[in-house]
Amino acid sequence: MSRASCLVLACALVAPALACREDPAARRQRAEAQVLDRQNRNLRELIAATREQRLLSPEWIVAAVDEAAVEAILGASLPQQAVIGRFRVLVESADVSFQGGTSLVALQAQVSDERSPDRRASVLFQGGLDDITISPDGHLETRVLVDYVEVPEIQAARVDAGFLGAVVNELAGRSLDAVQRLVPPISIPVRFERNLAFDGRSEGRVQVDAGDLPVVASVARVLPLSGRLWIFVDATVGPWQARPAQASTTTASAQGGAR
Amino acid sequence: MNRAPWIVAALVVLGAGGLAYVALRPDATRGPVPTREQIQALVSERDSLRDELNALLADHVGLDVARAQPANILVGVPTSFAGDLVHQMVTGLFSEVRVHLTGIETSAEGTVTVPIAGNLGRYSVFVEVKEVRAVLRPGQPELQFGGDRIGVRLPVTLTQGEGTAAIDVRWQSRGLASVCGDLDFSTVISSGVQPATHNVAGELQLAVVDETLVASAALAPMATRVVLQPTEQTWRALDAALEEIRRDLSTMCVAAINRLNTRGIVEGLIDRGFPVNVPAQVIEHVTVPARVETSVALPDRNVTLEARPMNVSITGDMLWYGVTLGAAAEAAPTTPSR
């Protein structure tokens, strides 16, 4: 087979694969639209819930953290870096916004080429917060979800477009998961006790046996609004559970309060 | 014939066809790439939905956004939850209060006199509580919220009491009855306890302690008296034992002893009751199970937040507490992961 034939053959085999690779702008537009669509669906649900008066229950406990607090918590865990594909990604800082029913997180990062460390660019990973849950030890926890990557220098028409395009192609695909994993889970500093314990006491002719008041708590609704993340928790206490007599005997001299 | 060019040509055609298919096919999984106009429409829709939501929430009584305190981290507890918590804690704790009396003595002394014959003798009656146990049963508490205080009134009933007491009767004959000599008679009776209801009253003061809401109790100690309540069967047994003693006495001595109302004296002693003070410290405080923490755990270390606690504030039906943070989070020395 001639050299020309081989070249034609190679082109024929590679062409469909190239066609499958969406250009960065299209990929970004697709991701942007998906995020907006998700936000709009969430907002419609919040509006419907408000109209039907099922948005909130007056019985729920609310924990609220503002943007500054979450930025401080996120900031304390940064910078974080990892090599993802051919790039070294250094996530430096985070901006958070809780407005109008939407939580947005922007991670500012520096990306450099492992093959050529002088080639570097600033990128912005845009995303939000995942569902908030109460961990087994009672902490409110969530994590950052990255939806898409932006390279502001592309918009600024800087040089080295090839490099920037490669950055977007590499990081906007499956590598977003790797970027997500770079940022540690966020522990919101509000803790829900699982149990209120009373150790019992004895005084004179009166003995108060030990007992426990169990607490069951779960996140019922999350509402990013007015610069705060409002986390509504459905919590119930009780019923009171007496502790076995032997336990109360050994702890009778402990403090009398229930904490 | 050299077939290679034909094979190459066929592959080119196939490749081009594949390229055209991929480029032009309707993408079932990803859909068409949204245009800038479509994205702008989604942005406009989002802004409009946000405005609508904000307007609706402004009228929503359940979320007191406007009146919430300016803190970085806030916890709001509905007064209904706080009330339920106090209710459960107060009734739970008082359902575990046990009263235990042992080794308590009471006594009465006196003389028996009759007209003409005068003094027939002197008696001493001792009642010693060997052991009595009873429990307190709480009723429905009444809670009253007022500012940062919760008024509490809880009826508690002393119930399920039972125990034993020793009765010792000593008789020293005098005068005409001196020939009867002295008597010393002891028996043990079993007894129930007369139910009695008292009110525990006081208030709980709400305050932020260690970044959580604590209701510190200031309840008055409850003073009660345990009154033994022997059954009729017990009294009959006592009468039978006395009858046994009388059987060996002369008629005159029986007449003298009969002047001694043993049951009446014992009833008089136990009807006074035995004092019991239920200390106010049965409940010292009730802690709301939602705590603002001043540090956060990272995978490799704990980070201390420069947090300043704010005082409890009350808006409508919510109790608020929280912290304001300093300018920056401060990294603490590395500690083992939680």
Coordinates of C-alpha atoms in Angstrom, one line a residue:
Chain A
M1 CA 0.0 0.0 0.0
S2 CA 1.3 3.4 -0.9
R3 CA 2.1 6.1 1.7
A4 CA -0.8 8.2 0.3
S5 CA -3.2 5.3 0.7
C6 CA -2.2 4.8 4.3
L7 CA -2.8 8.5 5.0
V8 CA -6.2 8.4 3.4
L9 CA -7.0 5.2 5.4
A10 CA -5.9 6.8 8.7
C11 CA -8.0 9.9 7.9
A12 CA -11.0 7.7 7.2
L13 CA -10.7 5.9 10.5
V14 CA -10.0 8.9 12.7
A15 CA -12.6 11.3 11.1
P16 CA -15.6 9.8 12.9
A17 CA -13.9 9.9 16.2
L18 CA -13.0 13.6 15.7
A19 CA -16.5 14.3 14.8
C20 CA -17.6 12.9 18.1
R21 CA -15.5 15.4 20.0
E22 CA -17.7 18.4 20.6
D23 CA -16.0 21.7 20.4
P24 CA -15.4 23.5 23.7
A25 CA -17.9 26.3 23.2
A26 CA -20.7 23.8 22.4
R27 CA -19.8 21.7 25.4
R28 CA -19.8 24.8 27.6
Q29 CA -23.2 26.0 26.2
R30 CA -24.6 22.5 26.8
A31 CA -23.4 22.4 30.4
E32 CA -24.6 26.0 31.0
A33 CA -28.0 25.1 29.7
Q34 CA -28.2 22.0 31.8
V35 CA -27.3 24.0 35.0
L36 CA -29.9 26.7 34.2
D37 CA -32.5 24.1 33.4
R38 CA -31.8 22.4 36.8
Q39 CA -32.0 25.7 38.6
N40 CA -35.3 26.6 36.9
R41 CA -36.8 23.2 37.8
N42 CA -35.7 23.8 41.4
L43 CA -37.2 27.3 41.4
R44 CA -40.5 26.1 40.0
E45 CA -40.7 23.4 42.7
L46 CA -40.0 26.0 45.4
I47 CA -42.6 28.3 44.0
A48 CA -45.2 25.5 43.8
A49 CA -44.3 24.4 47.3
T50 CA -44.7 28.0 48.6
R51 CA -48.1 28.4 46.9
E52 CA -49.3 25.1 48.2
Q53 CA -48.0 26.1 51.7
R54 CA -45.8 23.1 52.0
L55 CA -42.5 24.9 51.5
L56 CA -41.8 25.0 55.2
S57 CA -43.2 23.7 58.4
P58 CA -43.3 26.0 61.4
E59 CA -42.1 23.0 63.4
W60 CA -38.7 22.7 61.6
I61 CA -35.5 23.9 63.1
V62 CA -33.5 26.1 60.8
A63 CA -29.8 26.4 60.4
A64 CA -28.5 29.2 58.3
V65 CA -25.0 29.9 57.0
D66 CA -24.1 32.9 55.0
E67 CA -21.9 33.1 52.0
A68 CA -19.0 34.5 54.0
A69 CA -19.1 31.5 56.4
V70 CA -19.2 28.9 53.6
E71 CA -16.4 30.8 51.8
A72 CA -14.3 30.8 55.0
I73 CA -14.9 27.0 55.5
L74 CA -14.1 26.3 51.8
G75 CA -11.2 28.6 51.9
A76 CA -9.7 26.9 55.0
S77 CA -9.5 23.7 52.9
L78 CA -7.7 25.4 50.0
P79 CA -5.4 25.4 48.1
Q80 CA -5.7 21.8 46.8
Q81 CA -4.0 20.4 43.8
A82 CA -3.9 17.3 41.7
V83 CA -2.7 16.1 38.4
I84 CA -5.6 15.4 36.1
G85 CA -4.6 13.9 32.8
R86 CA -1.8 16.0 31.4
F87 CA -2.7 19.0 33.6
R88 CA -1.8 20.1 37.1
V89 CA -4.8 21.7 38.6
L90 CA -4.4 24.0 41.6
V91 CA -7.7 25.1 43.1
E92 CA -7.0 28.4 45.0
S93 CA -10.1 30.0 46.2
A94 CA -13.9 29.8 46.1
D95 CA -16.7 32.2 45.7
V96 CA -20.2 31.3 46.9
S97 CA -23.6 32.7 46.2
F98 CA -26.9 31.9 47.8
Q99 CA -29.5 33.9 46.0
G100 CA -33.0 33.4 44.7
G101 CA -33.2 29.7 45.4
T102 CA -29.9 28.8 43.8
S103 CA -26.6 28.0 45.4
L104 CA -23.6 28.7 43.1
V105 CA -20.0 27.9 43.8
A106 CA -17.1 29.2 41.6
L107 CA -13.7 27.6 42.2
Q108 CA -10.8 29.7 40.9
A109 CA -7.9 27.5 39.8
Q110 CA -4.6 27.6 38.0
V111 CA -3.9 24.9 35.4
S112 CA -0.5 24.1 34.0
D113 CA 0.7 21.6 31.4
E114 CA 2.7 18.8 33.0
R115 CA 4.6 18.4 29.7
S116 CA 5.4 22.1 29.5
P117 CA 5.0 23.8 32.9
D118 CA 5.4 27.3 31.5
R119 CA 2.0 26.9 29.7
R120 CA -0.5 27.8 32.3
A121 CA -4.0 29.4 32.5
S122 CA -6.5 30.6 35.0
V123 CA -9.8 28.6 34.9
L124 CA -13.1 28.9 36.8
F125 CA -15.0 25.8 37.8
Q126 CA -18.6 26.6 38.1
G127 CA -21.0 24.5 40.2
G128 CA -23.2 24.4 43.2
L129 CA -23.7 22.5 46.4
D130 CA -24.9 18.9 46.6
D131 CA -27.7 17.7 48.8
I132 CA -27.1 18.5 52.5
T133 CA -27.2 15.5 54.9
I134 CA -26.7 15.0 58.6
S135 CA -23.7 12.7 59.2
P136 CA -23.8 9.9 61.7
D137 CA -22.1 12.2 64.2
G138 CA -24.7 14.9 63.7
H139 CA -22.9 17.3 61.4
L140 CA -24.5 19.0 58.4
E141 CA -22.4 18.0 55.4
T142 CA -22.4 18.7 51.7
R143 CA -19.9 18.9 48.9
V144 CA -19.2 21.0 45.8
L145 CA -20.5 19.7 42.5
V146 CA -18.7 21.1 39.5
D147 CA -20.9 21.6 36.4
Y148 CA -18.6 23.1 33.9
V149 CA -15.3 24.9 33.4
E150 CA -14.7 28.4 32.1
V151 CA -11.5 29.7 30.8
P152 CA -11.8 33.5 31.0
E153 CA -8.6 33.9 28.9
I154 CA -10.4 32.4 25.9
Q155 CA -13.0 35.2 26.1
A156 CA -10.1 37.7 26.4
A157 CA -8.6 36.3 23.2
R158 CA -5.3 35.6 24.7
V159 CA -2.6 33.7 22.9
D160 CA -2.0 30.0 23.1
A161 CA -5.6 29.1 22.1
G162 CA -4.5 25.5 21.4
F163 CA -3.4 25.0 25.0
L164 CA -6.6 26.6 26.4
G165 CA -8.7 24.5 24.1
A166 CA -6.9 21.4 25.3
V167 CA -7.6 22.5 28.9
V168 CA -11.3 22.8 28.3
N169 CA -11.4 19.6 26.4
E170 CA -9.6 17.7 29.1
L171 CA -11.2 19.2 32.1
A172 CA -14.7 19.7 30.9
G173 CA -15.3 16.0 30.3
R174 CA -15.1 13.2 32.8
S175 CA -12.3 15.1 34.6
L176 CA -14.9 17.3 36.3
D177 CA -15.4 14.5 38.8
A178 CA -11.7 14.6 39.6
V179 CA -11.9 18.3 40.1
Q180 CA -14.9 17.8 42.4
R181 CA -12.9 15.3 44.5
L182 CA -10.2 17.8 44.9
V183 CA -12.4 19.9 47.2
P184 CA -12.9 18.3 50.5
P185 CA -16.5 17.8 51.8
I186 CA -18.0 20.9 53.5
S187 CA -18.9 20.5 57.1
I188 CA -21.3 23.2 58.1
P189 CA -20.6 24.0 61.7
V190 CA -23.9 23.1 63.1
R191 CA -24.3 19.8 64.9
F192 CA -27.5 18.0 65.8
E193 CA -27.3 15.8 68.9
R194 CA -28.6 12.3 68.5
N195 CA -29.4 11.9 72.1
L196 CA -29.9 14.0 75.2
A197 CA -28.5 11.9 78.1
F198 CA -29.2 12.4 81.8
D199 CA -26.9 10.6 84.1
G200 CA -29.1 10.4 87.1
R201 CA -28.5 11.8 90.6
S202 CA -29.2 10.9 94.2
E203 CA -29.9 13.4 97.0
G204 CA -31.3 12.6 100.4
R205 CA -34.3 10.4 100.2
V206 CA -34.7 11.0 96.5
Q207 CA -33.1 9.3 93.6
V208 CA -33.5 10.3 90.0
D209 CA -32.7 7.4 87.6
A210 CA -30.7 7.9 84.5
G211 CA -32.5 8.2 81.2
D212 CA -32.2 9.3 77.6
L213 CA -34.1 11.5 75.3
P214 CA -33.4 10.4 71.7
V215 CA -33.4 13.0 68.9
V216 CA -34.2 12.1 65.3
A217 CA -33.3 14.8 62.8
S218 CA -33.2 14.9 59.0
V219 CA -32.8 17.7 56.5
A220 CA -36.3 18.5 55.1
R221 CA -35.6 21.5 52.8
V222 CA -32.6 23.6 51.7
L223 CA -33.3 27.1 50.5
P224 CA -30.5 29.4 49.2
L225 CA -31.9 32.8 49.7
S226 CA -30.8 36.4 50.5
G227 CA -27.1 35.5 50.8
R228 CA -27.8 32.6 53.2
L229 CA -28.2 28.9 52.9
W230 CA -31.2 28.0 54.9
I231 CA -31.3 24.4 56.0
F232 CA -34.5 23.2 57.5
V233 CA -34.3 20.2 59.7
D234 CA -37.2 18.1 60.8
A235 CA -36.4 17.1 64.3
T236 CA -38.4 15.2 66.9
V237 CA -37.5 14.3 70.5
G238 CA -38.5 11.4 72.7
P239 CA -40.0 9.4 73.9
W240 CA -38.0 9.4 77.2
Q241 CA -36.2 6.1 77.7
A242 CA -35.2 5.0 81.2
R243 CA -31.8 3.5 81.4
P244 CA -31.3 0.2 83.2
A245 CA -31.1 0.5 86.9
Q246 CA -27.5 -0.7 87.1
A247 CA -26.3 2.1 84.9
S248 CA -28.1 4.7 87.1
T249 CA -26.4 3.4 90.2
T250 CA -23.0 3.9 88.8
T251 CA -23.7 7.3 87.5
A252 CA -25.8 8.6 90.3
S253 CA -23.3 11.2 91.4
A254 CA -22.8 12.6 87.9
Q255 CA -24.1 16.0 86.9
G256 CA -27.8 16.6 87.1
G257 CA -28.3 18.4 83.9
A258 CA -29.3 17.0 80.6
R259 CA -26.9 18.1 77.8
Chain B
M1 CA -5.3 -6.5 -10.4
N2 CA -4.1 -4.3 -7.5
R3 CA -7.1 -4.1 -5.1
A4 CA -5.6 -1.8 -2.6
P5 CA -6.8 1.5 -4.1
W6 CA -10.3 0.1 -4.2
I7 CA -10.2 -0.9 -0.6
V8 CA -8.9 2.5 0.4
A9 CA -11.6 4.2 -1.6
A10 CA -14.2 2.1 0.0
L11 CA -12.9 3.0 3.4
V12 CA -12.8 6.7 2.5
V13 CA -16.5 6.5 1.5
L14 CA -17.4 4.6 4.7
G15 CA -15.4 7.1 6.8
A16 CA -17.0 10.1 5.1
G17 CA -20.4 8.5 5.6
G18 CA -19.7 7.9 9.2
L19 CA -18.5 11.5 9.6
A20 CA -21.7 12.8 8.0
Y21 CA -23.9 10.6 10.2
V22 CA -22.2 11.6 13.4
A23 CA -22.3 15.3 12.4
L24 CA -25.8 15.4 11.2
R25 CA -27.6 12.7 13.4
P26 CA -30.1 13.8 15.9
D27 CA -28.3 13.1 19.2
A28 CA -30.7 11.1 21.3
T29 CA -28.5 11.3 24.5
R30 CA -27.2 14.8 24.4
G31 CA -29.7 16.7 22.2
P32 CA -28.8 19.6 20.0
V33 CA -26.3 22.2 21.3
P34 CA -28.4 25.0 22.8
T35 CA -28.0 28.3 21.1
R36 CA -26.9 31.5 22.8
E37 CA -30.5 32.7 22.5
Q38 CA -31.9 29.6 24.2
I39 CA -29.4 30.0 27.0
Q40 CA -30.4 33.7 27.4
A41 CA -34.0 32.6 27.5
L42 CA -33.2 30.2 30.3
V43 CA -31.3 33.0 32.2
S44 CA -34.3 35.3 31.8
E45 CA -36.7 32.5 33.0
R46 CA -34.4 31.9 36.0
D47 CA -34.4 35.6 36.9
S48 CA -38.1 35.8 36.6
L49 CA -38.6 32.7 38.7
R50 CA -36.3 34.1 41.4
D51 CA -38.3 37.4 41.5
E52 CA -41.5 35.4 41.8
L53 CA -40.1 33.2 44.6
N54 CA -38.8 36.2 46.5
A55 CA -42.1 37.9 46.3
L56 CA -43.9 34.8 47.6
L57 CA -41.4 34.3 50.4
A58 CA -41.8 37.9 51.6
D59 CA -45.3 37.0 52.6
H60 CA -44.4 33.6 54.0
V61 CA -44.8 33.6 57.7
G62 CA -42.7 30.5 58.2
L63 CA -39.4 32.0 57.2
D64 CA -38.5 35.0 59.2
V65 CA -35.7 36.1 56.9
A66 CA -36.1 39.8 57.4
R67 CA -36.0 39.6 61.1
A68 CA -33.3 37.0 61.5
Q69 CA -30.2 38.3 63.2
P70 CA -27.1 39.4 61.2
A71 CA -24.9 36.5 62.1
N72 CA -22.8 34.3 59.9
I73 CA -24.1 31.1 61.3
L74 CA -27.6 31.0 62.8
V75 CA -29.8 28.4 64.4
G76 CA -33.5 29.1 64.7
V77 CA -35.6 26.9 67.0
P78 CA -39.4 27.1 66.9
T79 CA -40.9 27.8 70.3
S80 CA -43.1 24.8 69.6
F81 CA -40.0 22.5 69.4
A82 CA -38.5 24.1 72.5
G83 CA -41.8 23.5 74.3
D84 CA -42.0 19.9 73.2
L85 CA -38.4 19.4 74.3
V86 CA -39.0 20.9 77.8
H87 CA -42.2 18.9 78.1
Q88 CA -40.4 15.6 77.3
M89 CA -37.4 16.4 79.5
V90 CA -39.5 17.5 82.5
T91 CA -42.0 14.7 82.3
G92 CA -39.2 12.2 81.5
L93 CA -37.0 13.2 84.5
F94 CA -39.9 13.3 86.9
S95 CA -41.0 9.9 85.9
E96 CA -37.7 8.6 87.1
V97 CA -37.9 10.2 90.6
R98 CA -38.0 7.5 93.3
V99 CA -38.5 8.2 97.0
H100 CA -36.9 5.9 99.4
L101 CA -37.5 6.1 103.2
T102 CA -35.6 4.0 105.6
G103 CA -34.8 4.1 109.3
I104 CA -37.1 7.0 110.2
E105 CA -38.6 7.0 113.7
T106 CA -41.5 8.8 115.3
S107 CA -43.0 8.3 118.7
A108 CA -45.7 9.3 121.1
E109 CA -45.8 9.1 124.9
G110 CA -48.6 9.6 127.4
T111 CA -50.6 8.4 130.4
V112 CA -53.9 6.7 130.7
T113 CA -56.1 8.1 133.4
V114 CA -59.6 7.3 134.5
P115 CA -61.9 9.2 136.8
I116 CA -61.6 8.3 140.5
A117 CA -58.9 5.7 139.9
G118 CA -56.5 8.2 138.4
N119 CA -53.4 7.2 136.5
L120 CA -53.4 3.6 135.2
G121 CA -50.2 3.6 133.4
R122 CA -47.8 5.3 131.0
Y123 CA -47.3 4.3 127.4
S124 CA -44.7 4.9 124.7
V125 CA -45.5 4.1 121.1
F126 CA -42.7 4.0 118.5
V127 CA -43.1 3.7 114.8
E128 CA -40.0 3.0 112.7
V129 CA -40.2 3.1 109.0
K130 CA -38.2 0.0 108.0
E131 CA -38.4 0.8 104.3
V132 CA -40.9 2.6 102.1
R133 CA -40.6 3.2 98.4
A134 CA -42.7 5.4 96.2
V135 CA -42.4 7.0 92.8
L136 CA -43.4 10.4 91.4
R137 CA -45.7 10.4 88.4
P138 CA -45.8 13.6 86.4
G139 CA -48.9 15.0 84.9
Q140 CA -49.2 17.4 82.0
P141 CA -46.9 20.3 82.3
E142 CA -48.1 23.8 81.6
L143 CA -45.5 25.9 79.8
Q144 CA -45.7 29.6 79.3
F145 CA -43.3 31.4 76.9
G146 CA -42.5 34.9 77.8
G147 CA -39.4 36.6 76.4
D148 CA -36.4 34.6 77.2
R149 CA -38.1 32.6 80.0
I150 CA -40.4 29.6 80.0
G151 CA -42.7 29.3 83.0
V152 CA -43.3 25.7 84.1
R153 CA -46.0 24.2 86.3
L154 CA -46.0 20.5 86.6
P155 CA -48.3 18.5 88.8
V156 CA -46.6 15.4 90.2
T157 CA -48.3 12.7 92.2
L158 CA -46.6 10.5 94.8
T159 CA -47.8 7.1 94.0
Q160 CA -47.1 3.3 93.9
G161 CA -45.8 3.5 97.5
E162 CA -45.4 0.5 99.7
G163 CA -43.3 -0.5 102.6
T164 CA -43.0 -1.8 106.1
A165 CA -42.9 -0.2 109.5
A166 CA -42.2 -1.6 113.0
I167 CA -44.5 -0.7 115.8
D168 CA -43.3 -0.9 119.4
V169 CA -45.8 -0.4 122.2
R170 CA -44.5 -0.1 125.8
W171 CA -46.8 0.0 128.8
Q172 CA -45.8 0.7 132.3
S173 CA -48.7 0.1 134.8
R174 CA -49.3 2.6 137.6
G175 CA -51.7 3.0 140.5
L176 CA -54.5 0.4 140.7
A177 CA -53.2 -1.3 137.6
S178 CA -49.6 -1.7 138.9
V179 CA -50.3 -5.3 139.6
C180 CA -50.6 -5.8 135.9
G181 CA -46.8 -5.2 135.5
D182 CA -45.2 -3.7 132.4
L183 CA -45.8 -4.8 128.8
D184 CA -43.7 -4.5 125.7
F185 CA -45.3 -5.4 122.4
S186 CA -43.8 -5.2 118.9
T187 CA -45.1 -6.0 115.5
V188 CA -44.3 -5.1 111.9
I189 CA -47.0 -3.8 109.6
S190 CA -47.0 -3.5 105.8
S191 CA -48.4 -0.4 104.3
G192 CA -49.2 1.4 101.2
V193 CA -48.6 5.2 100.8
Q194 CA -51.4 7.7 100.5
P195 CA -51.2 9.3 97.0
A196 CA -50.6 13.0 97.1
T197 CA -50.3 15.6 94.3
H198 CA -48.1 18.6 94.4
N199 CA -47.1 21.2 91.8
V200 CA -43.5 21.8 90.8
A201 CA -43.3 25.4 89.7
G202 CA -40.7 27.7 88.4
E203 CA -39.2 28.9 85.2
L204 CA -36.5 28.1 82.7
Q205 CA -34.2 30.9 81.6
L206 CA -33.0 30.7 78.0
A207 CA -29.4 31.7 77.3
V208 CA -26.7 30.8 74.9
V209 CA -24.1 28.7 76.6
D210 CA -21.2 27.2 74.6
E211 CA -22.8 28.1 71.3
T212 CA -26.0 26.3 72.0
L213 CA -29.4 27.3 73.5
V214 CA -29.7 26.2 77.1
A215 CA -32.8 26.5 79.3
S216 CA -31.5 26.7 82.9
A217 CA -34.1 25.6 85.4
A218 CA -35.0 27.6 88.5
L219 CA -37.6 25.4 90.1
A220 CA -38.7 25.6 93.7
P221 CA -37.9 22.4 95.7
M222 CA -40.9 20.4 96.3
A223 CA -41.7 19.5 99.9
T224 CA -44.0 16.6 100.4
R225 CA -44.8 14.1 103.2
V226 CA -45.0 10.4 102.8
V227 CA -48.1 9.3 104.6
L228 CA -48.4 5.6 105.3
Q229 CA -51.7 4.0 104.6
P230 CA -52.0 0.6 106.2
T231 CA -54.8 -1.6 104.9
E232 CA -57.7 -2.7 107.1
Q233 CA -56.2 -6.1 107.0
T234 CA -53.1 -4.7 108.6
W235 CA -55.1 -3.1 111.3
R236 CA -57.0 -6.3 112.0
A237 CA -53.7 -8.1 112.3
L238 CA -52.5 -5.5 114.9
D239 CA -55.8 -6.0 116.8
A240 CA -55.4 -9.7 116.7
A241 CA -51.9 -9.5 118.2
L242 CA -53.1 -7.2 121.0
E243 CA -56.0 -9.6 121.6
E244 CA -53.4 -12.4 122.1
I245 CA -51.8 -10.3 124.8
R246 CA -55.0 -9.5 126.6
R247 CA -55.9 -13.2 126.8
D248 CA -53.2 -13.8 129.4
L249 CA -54.3 -10.8 131.6
S250 CA -56.7 -10.4 134.4
T251 CA -60.0 -8.7 133.7
M252 CA -58.8 -5.6 135.6
C253 CA -55.6 -5.4 133.5
V254 CA -57.6 -5.9 130.3
A255 CA -59.8 -3.1 131.3
A256 CA -56.8 -0.9 131.9
I257 CA -55.1 -1.9 128.6
N258 CA -58.4 -1.3 126.8
R259 CA -58.2 2.3 127.8
L260 CA -55.1 2.5 125.6
N261 CA -56.2 3.3 122.0
T262 CA -53.2 1.7 120.3
R263 CA -54.6 2.0 116.8
G264 CA -55.6 5.6 117.3
I265 CA -52.1 6.5 118.6
V266 CA -50.3 4.8 115.7
E267 CA -52.7 6.5 113.2
G268 CA -52.0 9.8 114.8
L269 CA -48.3 9.2 114.3
I270 CA -48.3 8.1 110.7
D271 CA -50.9 10.6 109.6
R272 CA -48.4 13.3 110.2
G273 CA -46.3 11.8 107.4
F274 CA -42.6 11.7 106.9
P275 CA -41.1 14.7 105.2
V276 CA -39.4 14.4 101.8
N277 CA -37.8 17.2 99.8
V278 CA -37.6 16.7 96.1
P279 CA -34.6 18.9 95.2
A280 CA -34.9 21.6 92.6
Q281 CA -31.9 20.1 90.9
V282 CA -33.9 17.2 89.4
I283 CA -33.7 19.4 86.3
E284 CA -30.8 21.7 86.1
H285 CA -31.0 22.6 82.4
V286 CA -32.4 21.5 79.1
T287 CA -30.1 21.8 76.1
V288 CA -31.5 22.3 72.6
P289 CA -29.9 19.6 70.5
A290 CA -28.6 21.9 67.8
R291 CA -25.2 23.4 68.5
V292 CA -23.2 25.9 66.5
E293 CA -19.6 24.7 66.4
T294 CA -16.6 26.9 66.4
S295 CA -14.4 24.6 64.5
V296 CA -14.8 22.5 61.4
A297 CA -13.1 19.2 60.7
L298 CA -11.1 18.9 57.5
P299 CA -9.7 15.6 56.3
D300 CA -6.2 16.5 57.6
R301 CA -6.9 18.9 60.5
N302 CA -9.4 20.8 62.5
V303 CA -9.9 24.5 61.7
T304 CA -10.9 26.9 64.4
L305 CA -13.3 29.6 63.4
E306 CA -13.0 33.0 65.0
A307 CA -16.5 33.0 66.3
R308 CA -18.3 35.4 68.6
P309 CA -21.5 34.1 70.0
M310 CA -24.6 36.3 69.9
N311 CA -27.3 36.4 72.5
V312 CA -30.5 34.6 72.1
S313 CA -33.1 36.6 70.3
I314 CA -36.8 36.0 69.8
T315 CA -38.8 36.8 66.7
G316 CA -42.4 35.7 66.6
D317 CA -42.3 32.0 67.3
M318 CA -38.6 31.5 66.8
L319 CA -35.7 31.5 69.1
W320 CA -32.4 32.5 67.4
Y321 CA -28.8 32.1 68.3
G322 CA -25.6 31.9 66.4
V323 CA -22.1 33.3 65.9
T324 CA -20.5 35.9 63.9
L325 CA -17.1 35.0 62.4
G326 CA -13.9 36.9 62.3
A327 CA -12.3 38.1 59.2
A328 CA -10.7 34.7 58.5
A329 CA -10.6 31.2 59.5
E330 CA -7.6 30.2 61.5
A331 CA -6.0 26.9 61.1
A332 CA -5.4 25.0 64.3
P333 CA -2.6 22.5 64.9
T334 CA -3.1 19.3 63.2
T335 CA -5.1 16.8 65.2
P336 CA -6.2 13.3 64.5
S337 CA -9.2 13.1 62.2
R338 CA -12.6 13.0 64.0

